[in-house]
Amino acid sequence: MTKSARISRREFGLDAAVVAALSLSVSPTALLAERRDRDNISPTIAAGEQETGAPKLTAEQSRDVEAKLANITRKYGERLSDEQRKHLRRILAYNETMLAPIRVYALQNGDAPVTVLKVSSAKSNE
């Protein structure tokens, strides 16, 4: 096995988490290939957003981004440069766009999970 073909445990864990978190409407192999192509796309900005700038946010999403940014600036403001603050705003805006489909579902604290992971051993039950 060549050094470039090896995959670290960290990369495997990240890939497994990405695949587990995806809905069936997105191709996991395409997303994994895109994640590994670090030379082409920044990990915090999606491909379509590099040309257009910031993602399109609703007024509520913009308020959430600004509130989170204000909190981070309050805590770490003296350590952040202007460029880091702009980068942080882009990251927060991108995260808000990714969270939008998840926030559509109304859940209560008592709601049961939809699926349960059942791990079975490789040996067959005899």
GROMACS .gro file of C-alpha atoms in nm, residues 59-126:
model
   68
   59ALA     CA    1  -3.342   3.787   0.817
   60GLU     CA    2  -3.367   3.537   1.103
   61GLN     CA    3  -3.056   3.351   0.988
   62SER     CA    4  -2.867   3.680   0.960
   63ARG     CA    5  -2.965   3.769   1.318
   64ASP     CA    6  -2.841   3.428   1.436
   65VAL     CA    7  -2.510   3.474   1.255
   66GLU     CA    8  -2.462   3.822   1.401
   67ALA     CA    9  -2.553   3.703   1.752
   68LYS     CA   10  -2.305   3.416   1.733
   69LEU     CA   11  -2.038   3.645   1.590
   70ALA     CA   12  -2.099   3.901   1.865
   71ASN     CA   13  -2.063   3.631   2.131
   72ILE     CA   14  -1.737   3.501   1.983
   73THR     CA   15  -1.606   3.856   1.947
   74ARG     CA   16  -1.698   3.927   2.308
   75LYS     CA   17  -1.499   3.624   2.423
   76TYR     CA   18  -1.202   3.635   2.185
   77GLY     CA   19  -1.222   3.977   2.020
   78GLU     CA   20  -0.880   4.101   2.123
   79ARG     CA   21  -0.718   3.791   1.970
   80LEU     CA   22  -0.892   3.811   1.629
   81SER     CA   23  -0.773   4.013   1.333
   82ASP     CA   24  -1.016   4.175   1.088
   83GLU     CA   25  -0.945   3.902   0.833
   84GLN     CA   26  -1.020   3.632   1.091
   85ARG     CA   27  -1.348   3.801   1.181
   86LYS     CA   28  -1.452   3.810   0.814
   87HIS     CA   29  -1.358   3.444   0.778
   88LEU     CA   30  -1.552   3.360   1.093
   89ARG     CA   31  -1.860   3.541   0.957
   90ARG     CA   32  -1.837   3.335   0.634
   91ILE     CA   33  -1.810   3.012   0.836
   92LEU     CA   34  -2.109   3.103   1.052
   93ALA     CA   35  -2.317   3.201   0.747
   94TYR     CA   36  -2.230   2.875   0.572
   95ASN     CA   37  -2.321   2.677   0.883
   96GLU     CA   38  -2.657   2.856   0.903
   97THR     CA   39  -2.738   2.757   0.544
   98MET     CA   40  -2.646   2.395   0.626
   99LEU     CA   41  -2.864   2.396   0.941
  100ALA     CA   42  -3.173   2.538   0.766
  101PRO     CA   43  -3.309   2.200   0.642
  102ILE     CA   44  -3.253   2.044   0.985
  103ARG     CA   45  -3.438   2.320   1.168
  104VAL     CA   46  -3.749   2.262   0.955
  105TYR     CA   47  -3.841   1.955   1.160
  106ALA     CA   48  -4.024   2.037   1.482
  107LEU     CA   49  -3.906   1.813   1.765
  108GLN     CA   50  -3.991   1.794   2.132
  109ASN     CA   51  -3.764   1.666   2.407
  110GLY     CA   52  -3.970   1.348   2.445
  111ASP     CA   53  -3.967   1.250   2.076
  112ALA     CA   54  -3.819   0.906   2.015
  113PRO     CA   55  -3.545   0.862   1.756
  114VAL     CA   56  -3.658   0.756   1.410
  115THR     CA   57  -3.402   0.480   1.375
  116VAL     CA   58  -3.186   0.282   1.610
  117LEU     CA   59  -2.839   0.155   1.524
  118LYS     CA   60  -2.814  -0.217   1.585
  119VAL     CA   61  -2.463  -0.357   1.566
  120SER     CA   62  -2.427  -0.724   1.490
  121SER     CA   63  -2.117  -0.936   1.496
  122ALA     CA   64  -1.968  -1.085   1.181
  123LYS     CA   65  -2.031  -1.438   1.315
  124SER     CA   66  -2.362  -1.591   1.229
  125ASN     CA   67  -2.586  -1.706   1.512
  126GLU     CA   68  -2.570  -2.086   1.517
   0.00000   0.00000   0.00000
